[in-house]
mmCIF file of C-alpha atoms in Angstrom:
data_model
loop_
_atom_site.group_PDB
_atom_site.id
_atom_site.type_symbol
_atom_site.label_atom_id
_atom_site.label_comp_id
_atom_site.label_asym_id
_atom_site.label_seq_id
_atom_site.Cartn_x
_atom_site.Cartn_y
_atom_site.Cartn_z
ATOM 1 C CA UNK Z 155 34.370 17.771 16.434
ATOM 2 C CA UNK Z 156 34.947 14.120 16.698
ATOM 3 C CA UNK Z 157 38.506 12.853 16.160
ATOM 4 C CA UNK Z 158 39.781 9.441 15.964
ATOM 5 C CA UNK Z 159 43.297 8.501 16.371
ATOM 6 C CA UNK Z 160 45.002 5.118 15.857
ATOM 7 C CA UNK Z 161 48.376 4.178 17.175
ATOM 8 C CA UNK Z 162 50.810 2.822 15.971
ATOM 9 C CA UNK Z 163 50.570 3.893 12.403
ATOM 10 C CA UNK Z 164 52.535 0.860 11.319
ATOM 11 C CA UNK Z 165 53.426 -2.350 13.061
ATOM 12 C CA UNK Z 166 55.600 -5.376 11.944
ATOM 13 C CA UNK Z 167 55.379 -8.598 13.790
ATOM 14 C CA UNK Z 168 56.621 -12.152 13.425
ATOM 15 C CA UNK Z 169 53.959 -14.788 12.402
ATOM 16 C CA UNK Z 170 52.103 -16.390 15.427
ATOM 17 C CA UNK Z 171 52.450 -13.146 17.738
ATOM 18 C CA UNK Z 172 49.406 -11.919 19.373
ATOM 19 C CA UNK Z 173 49.002 -8.230 18.927
ATOM 20 C CA UNK Z 174 46.780 -5.322 19.875
ATOM 21 C CA UNK Z 175 45.812 -2.306 17.795
ATOM 22 C CA UNK Z 176 44.573 1.004 19.421
ATOM 23 C CA UNK Z 177 42.080 3.456 18.590
ATOM 24 C CA UNK Z 178 41.013 6.524 20.539
ATOM 25 C CA UNK Z 179 38.381 8.866 19.853
ATOM 26 C CA UNK Z 180 37.467 12.541 21.548
ATOM 27 C CA UNK Z 181 33.708 12.478 21.833
ATOM 28 C CA UNK Z 182 32.281 9.576 23.908
ATOM 29 C CA UNK Z 183 28.879 10.168 22.562
ATOM 30 C CA UNK Z 184 29.137 7.631 19.846
ATOM 31 C CA UNK Z 185 26.351 5.185 18.422
ATOM 32 C CA UNK Z 186 28.767 2.440 17.566
ATOM 33 C CA UNK Z 187 32.357 1.635 16.665
ATOM 34 C CA UNK Z 188 33.247 -0.347 13.584
ATOM 35 C CA UNK Z 189 36.668 -2.033 12.808
ATOM 36 C CA UNK Z 190 37.669 -2.564 9.036
ATOM 37 C CA UNK Z 191 40.322 -4.170 7.151
ATOM 38 C CA UNK Z 192 41.822 -2.677 3.980
ATOM 39 C CA UNK Z 193 43.914 -4.534 1.510
ATOM 40 C CA UNK Z 194 46.180 -2.227 -0.744
ATOM 41 C CA UNK Z 195 44.061 -0.593 -3.426
ATOM 42 C CA UNK Z 196 40.902 -2.370 -2.488
ATOM 43 C CA UNK Z 197 37.762 -1.455 -0.475
ATOM 44 C CA UNK Z 198 37.066 -1.879 3.242
ATOM 45 C CA UNK Z 199 35.951 -5.252 4.851
ATOM 46 C CA UNK Z 200 33.950 -5.096 7.979
ATOM 47 C CA UNK Z 201 35.621 -7.054 10.712
ATOM 48 C CA UNK Z 202 33.620 -6.146 13.988
ATOM 49 C CA UNK Z 203 30.837 -3.775 15.039
ATOM 50 C CA UNK Z 204 30.595 -2.838 18.713
ATOM 51 C CA UNK Z 205 27.302 -0.976 19.606
ATOM 52 C CA UNK Z 206 27.515 1.621 22.250
ATOM 53 C CA UNK Z 207 25.980 -0.620 24.866
ATOM 54 C CA UNK Z 208 28.431 -3.310 24.343
ATOM 55 C CA UNK Z 209 31.920 -3.949 25.810
ATOM 56 C CA UNK Z 210 33.383 -6.265 23.230
ATOM 57 C CA UNK Z 211 32.811 -8.384 20.001
ATOM 58 C CA UNK Z 212 34.604 -11.503 19.153
ATOM 59 C CA UNK Z 213 34.913 -13.021 15.664
ATOM 60 C CA UNK Z 214 37.279 -15.907 15.160
ATOM 61 C CA UNK Z 215 40.775 -14.843 16.085
ATOM 62 C CA UNK Z 216 39.603 -11.077 16.507
ATOM 63 C CA UNK Z 217 38.344 -9.621 19.541
ATOM 64 C CA UNK Z 218 37.491 -5.927 19.907
ATOM 65 C CA UNK Z 219 36.747 -4.157 23.051
ATOM 66 C CA UNK Z 220 35.216 -0.707 23.710
ATOM 67 C CA UNK Z 221 35.536 1.684 26.546
ATOM 68 C CA UNK Z 222 33.203 4.636 25.749
ATOM 69 C CA UNK Z 223 33.837 6.694 28.854
ATOM 70 C CA UNK Z 224 37.769 6.733 28.271
ATOM 71 C CA UNK Z 225 37.060 7.096 24.373
ATOM 72 C CA UNK Z 226 39.076 4.006 23.597
ATOM 73 C CA UNK Z 227 38.926 0.730 21.711
ATOM 74 C CA UNK Z 228 41.188 -2.015 21.111
ATOM 75 C CA UNK Z 229 41.408 -4.916 18.323
ATOM 76 C CA UNK Z 230 43.165 -7.773 19.555
ATOM 77 C CA UNK Z 231 44.491 -10.386 16.978
ATOM 78 C CA UNK Z 232 45.479 -13.658 18.284
ATOM 79 C CA UNK Z 233 48.105 -15.969 16.466
ATOM 80 C CA UNK Z 234 48.818 -13.533 13.620
ATOM 81 C CA UNK Z 235 49.275 -14.710 10.123
ATOM 82 C CA UNK Z 236 50.860 -13.367 7.008
ATOM 83 C CA UNK Z 237 47.253 -13.150 5.547
ATOM 84 C CA UNK Z 238 46.477 -10.727 8.247
ATOM 85 C CA UNK Z 239 48.874 -8.134 6.715
ATOM 86 C CA UNK Z 240 46.680 -4.939 5.784
ATOM 87 C CA UNK Z 241 45.618 -1.710 7.005
ATOM 88 C CA UNK Z 242 43.203 -1.611 10.046
ATOM 89 C CA UNK Z 243 40.899 1.193 10.407
ATOM 90 C CA UNK Z 244 38.584 2.031 13.160
ATOM 91 C CA UNK Z 245 35.555 4.357 12.771
ATOM 92 C CA UNK Z 246 32.850 5.579 14.956
ATOM 93 C CA UNK Z 247 29.417 6.761 14.311
ATOM 94 C CA UNK Z 248 27.581 9.365 16.321
ATOM 95 C CA UNK Z 249 23.903 9.487 16.874
ATOM 96 C CA UNK Z 250 21.452 10.378 14.263
ATOM 97 C CA UNK Z 251 23.750 9.876 11.433
ATOM 98 C CA UNK Z 252 25.340 7.211 9.286
ATOM 99 C CA UNK Z 253 28.488 9.216 8.979
ATOM 100 C CA UNK Z 254 31.565 7.346 9.880
ATOM 101 C CA UNK Z 255 34.701 9.130 11.346
ATOM 102 C CA UNK Z 256 37.718 7.251 10.580
ATOM 103 C CA UNK Z 257 41.251 7.076 12.028
ATOM 104 C CA UNK Z 258 44.210 7.065 9.739
ATOM 105 C CA UNK Z 259 44.608 3.342 10.334
ATOM 106 C CA UNK Z 260 47.431 0.987 11.395
ATOM 107 C CA UNK Z 261 49.459 -0.701 8.711
ATOM 108 C CA UNK Z 262 50.150 -4.255 9.783
ATOM 109 C CA UNK Z 263 52.828 -6.483 8.280
ATOM 110 C CA UNK Z 264 52.995 -10.130 9.517
ATOM 111 C CA UNK Z 265 56.425 -11.808 8.788
ATOM 112 C CA UNK Z 266 56.576 -15.404 7.831
ATOM 113 C CA UNK G 164 23.510 -11.973 -1.005
ATOM 114 C CA UNK G 165 25.594 -9.798 -3.400
ATOM 115 C CA UNK G 166 27.708 -7.049 -1.754
ATOM 116 C CA UNK G 167 28.007 -3.414 -2.687
ATOM 117 C CA UNK G 168 28.979 -2.921 -6.119
ATOM 118 C CA UNK G 169 30.586 0.492 -7.657
ATOM 119 C CA UNK G 170 31.226 1.262 -11.458
ATOM 120 C CA UNK G 171 33.305 1.962 -13.029
ATOM 121 C CA UNK G 172 36.278 0.592 -11.037
ATOM 122 C CA UNK G 173 38.834 2.858 -12.816
ATOM 123 C CA UNK G 174 38.430 6.353 -14.368
ATOM 124 C CA UNK G 175 40.816 8.675 -15.995
ATOM 125 C CA UNK G 176 39.907 12.163 -16.554
ATOM 126 C CA UNK G 177 41.314 15.482 -17.455
ATOM 127 C CA UNK G 178 40.913 18.586 -15.490
ATOM 128 C CA UNK G 179 37.791 20.580 -16.180
ATOM 129 C CA UNK G 180 35.830 17.457 -16.976
ATOM 130 C CA UNK G 181 33.054 16.043 -14.949
ATOM 131 C CA UNK G 182 32.464 12.556 -13.899
ATOM 132 C CA UNK G 183 29.662 10.391 -12.551
ATOM 133 C CA UNK G 184 30.113 7.371 -10.316
ATOM 134 C CA UNK G 185 27.514 4.697 -9.499
ATOM 135 C CA UNK G 186 26.930 2.668 -6.467
ATOM 136 C CA UNK G 187 24.352 -0.177 -5.987
ATOM 137 C CA UNK G 188 23.811 -1.049 -2.342
ATOM 138 C CA UNK G 189 23.230 -4.573 -0.803
ATOM 139 C CA UNK G 190 19.694 -5.583 -1.647
ATOM 140 C CA UNK G 191 17.424 -4.189 0.990
ATOM 141 C CA UNK G 192 19.777 -1.512 2.393
ATOM 142 C CA UNK G 193 18.281 1.860 1.972
ATOM 143 C CA UNK G 194 21.104 4.052 3.340
ATOM 144 C CA UNK G 195 24.089 4.960 1.049
ATOM 145 C CA UNK G 196 27.179 7.010 1.940
ATOM 146 C CA UNK G 197 30.133 8.152 -0.076
ATOM 147 C CA UNK G 198 33.628 8.699 1.028
ATOM 148 C CA UNK G 199 36.857 10.061 -0.544
ATOM 149 C CA UNK G 200 40.149 8.371 0.366
ATOM 150 C CA UNK G 201 43.551 9.986 -0.405
ATOM 151 C CA UNK G 202 46.913 9.333 1.113
ATOM 152 C CA UNK G 203 47.056 12.508 2.893
ATOM 153 C CA UNK G 204 43.640 12.989 4.119
ATOM 154 C CA UNK G 205 42.559 9.536 4.810
ATOM 155 C CA UNK G 206 38.818 8.766 4.516
ATOM 156 C CA UNK G 207 36.540 11.608 4.350
ATOM 157 C CA UNK G 208 32.805 11.530 4.423
ATOM 158 C CA UNK G 209 31.195 13.093 1.371
ATOM 159 C CA UNK G 210 27.285 12.626 1.855
ATOM 160 C CA UNK G 211 24.746 10.263 3.034
ATOM 161 C CA UNK G 212 21.304 9.194 1.290
ATOM 162 C CA UNK G 213 18.481 7.566 2.904
ATOM 163 C CA UNK G 214 15.226 7.015 0.721
ATOM 164 C CA UNK G 215 16.260 9.289 -2.020
ATOM 165 C CA UNK G 216 16.898 12.104 0.610
ATOM 166 C CA UNK G 217 20.325 13.579 1.385
ATOM 167 C CA UNK G 218 20.635 13.367 5.195
ATOM 168 C CA UNK G 219 24.002 14.437 5.802
ATOM 169 C CA UNK G 220 26.763 16.277 3.916
ATOM 170 C CA UNK G 221 30.525 16.449 4.619
ATOM 171 C CA UNK G 222 32.656 19.546 3.871
ATOM 172 C CA UNK G 223 33.296 19.326 0.269
ATOM 173 C CA UNK G 224 32.800 22.077 -2.360
ATOM 174 C CA UNK G 225 29.561 22.151 -4.221
ATOM 175 C CA UNK G 226 31.295 20.398 -7.154
ATOM 176 C CA UNK G 227 30.475 17.272 -5.335
ATOM 177 C CA UNK G 228 26.877 16.327 -5.678
ATOM 178 C CA UNK G 229 24.980 13.177 -5.486
ATOM 179 C CA UNK G 230 21.513 11.535 -5.700
ATOM 180 C CA UNK G 231 19.726 8.322 -4.888
ATOM 181 C CA UNK G 232 17.118 6.616 -6.830
ATOM 182 C CA UNK G 233 14.116 4.744 -5.755
ATOM 183 C CA UNK G 234 15.762 1.475 -6.043
ATOM 184 C CA UNK G 235 18.345 2.862 -3.560
ATOM 185 C CA UNK G 236 21.103 2.978 -6.049
ATOM 186 C CA UNK G 237 23.077 6.096 -5.833
ATOM 187 C CA UNK G 238 25.344 8.194 -8.062
ATOM 188 C CA UNK G 239 27.898 10.879 -7.281
ATOM 189 C CA UNK G 240 28.951 13.617 -9.443
ATOM 190 C CA UNK G 241 32.123 15.610 -9.530
ATOM 191 C CA UNK G 242 31.973 18.662 -11.758
ATOM 192 C CA UNK G 243 35.050 20.820 -13.047
ATOM 193 C CA UNK G 244 37.597 18.143 -11.946
ATOM 194 C CA UNK G 245 40.715 19.227 -10.265
ATOM 195 C CA UNK G 246 44.100 17.444 -9.834
ATOM 196 C CA UNK G 247 43.277 17.076 -6.192
ATOM 197 C CA UNK G 248 40.029 15.018 -6.989
ATOM 198 C CA UNK G 249 42.400 12.078 -7.574
ATOM 199 C CA UNK G 250 41.410 9.590 -5.017
ATOM 200 C CA UNK G 251 39.610 6.358 -4.242
ATOM 201 C CA UNK G 252 35.917 6.918 -4.088
ATOM 202 C CA UNK G 253 33.998 4.457 -1.804
ATOM 203 C CA UNK G 254 30.453 3.804 -1.134
ATOM 204 C CA UNK G 255 29.054 2.162 1.718
ATOM 205 C CA UNK G 256 25.544 0.921 2.495
ATOM 206 C CA UNK G 257 23.714 -0.030 5.693
ATOM 207 C CA UNK G 258 20.339 -1.492 6.557
ATOM 208 C CA UNK G 259 19.129 0.837 9.136
ATOM 209 C CA UNK G 260 16.246 -1.396 9.300
ATOM 210 C CA UNK G 261 17.583 -4.332 11.120
ATOM 211 C CA UNK G 262 16.715 -5.247 14.803
ATOM 212 C CA UNK G 263 17.536 -2.038 16.597
ATOM 213 C CA UNK G 264 19.814 -2.760 19.406
ATOM 214 C CA UNK G 265 20.931 -5.892 17.733
ATOM 215 C CA UNK G 266 24.772 -6.898 17.504
ATOM 216 C CA UNK G 267 24.962 -5.895 13.901
ATOM 217 C CA UNK G 268 22.584 -3.099 13.682
ATOM 218 C CA UNK G 269 23.737 -0.333 11.297
ATOM 219 C CA UNK G 270 26.677 -2.129 10.237
ATOM 220 C CA UNK G 271 28.237 -0.478 7.221
ATOM 221 C CA UNK G 272 29.480 -2.515 4.155
ATOM 222 C CA UNK G 273 31.721 -0.938 1.667
ATOM 223 C CA UNK G 274 32.190 -1.576 -2.286
ATOM 224 C CA UNK G 275 35.586 -2.000 -3.797
ATOM 225 C CA UNK G 276 35.795 1.657 -4.734
ATOM 226 C CA UNK G 277 36.264 3.525 -8.056
ATOM 227 C CA UNK G 278 39.933 4.731 -8.495
ATOM 228 C CA UNK G 279 39.750 8.155 -10.121
ATOM 229 C CA UNK G 280 42.880 9.800 -11.641
ATOM 230 C CA UNK G 281 42.740 13.535 -12.775
ATOM 231 C CA UNK G 282 45.353 14.446 -15.329
#
């Protein structure tokens, strides 16, 4: 059974800091990995999708890496801003299914 | 292109009642999945539909059911509501028809959710 873990559960940083969020998964036979952002009481916003054959994806100040063999992904946020404050979730999909298995998320607070 | 829409956005029901939630996927998307989000359990997969067929089902009791219509819109139904069914219900759609192997193949997009409160 696939399990996804995100560390830390919460993170508070000053504005402008670069930071890394971690995601690990127990079964490396994944189809892809997706990072989401969730604002309080809202739905999920897709940030980055990494296919199993890829090593990283970049979008603006965000960079996500994937190491399938070690079962790890990281989300790097450069020059953090207060607007980045949200809960960040990673999720994996295994072959033959659209089912996303989620971690519990990292709650990020960026202080002005 | 319009995103995933869910109706209603908020619902208040009492124990024992039933409820139907609706999800309209992004135009052209044929796969719709449903998730339940609670503070204690996080996001849990309910079921997935593709071309009107349920392809996967999560570990939820039979009180939770769903269906998908020919236009890809989906509904989920919860019968005999319990207090523990209070949650944010999210639906997601994906294309499953994009360029296989392309960078955004099978990217999933979520709606704003329906907040269900059971009293």
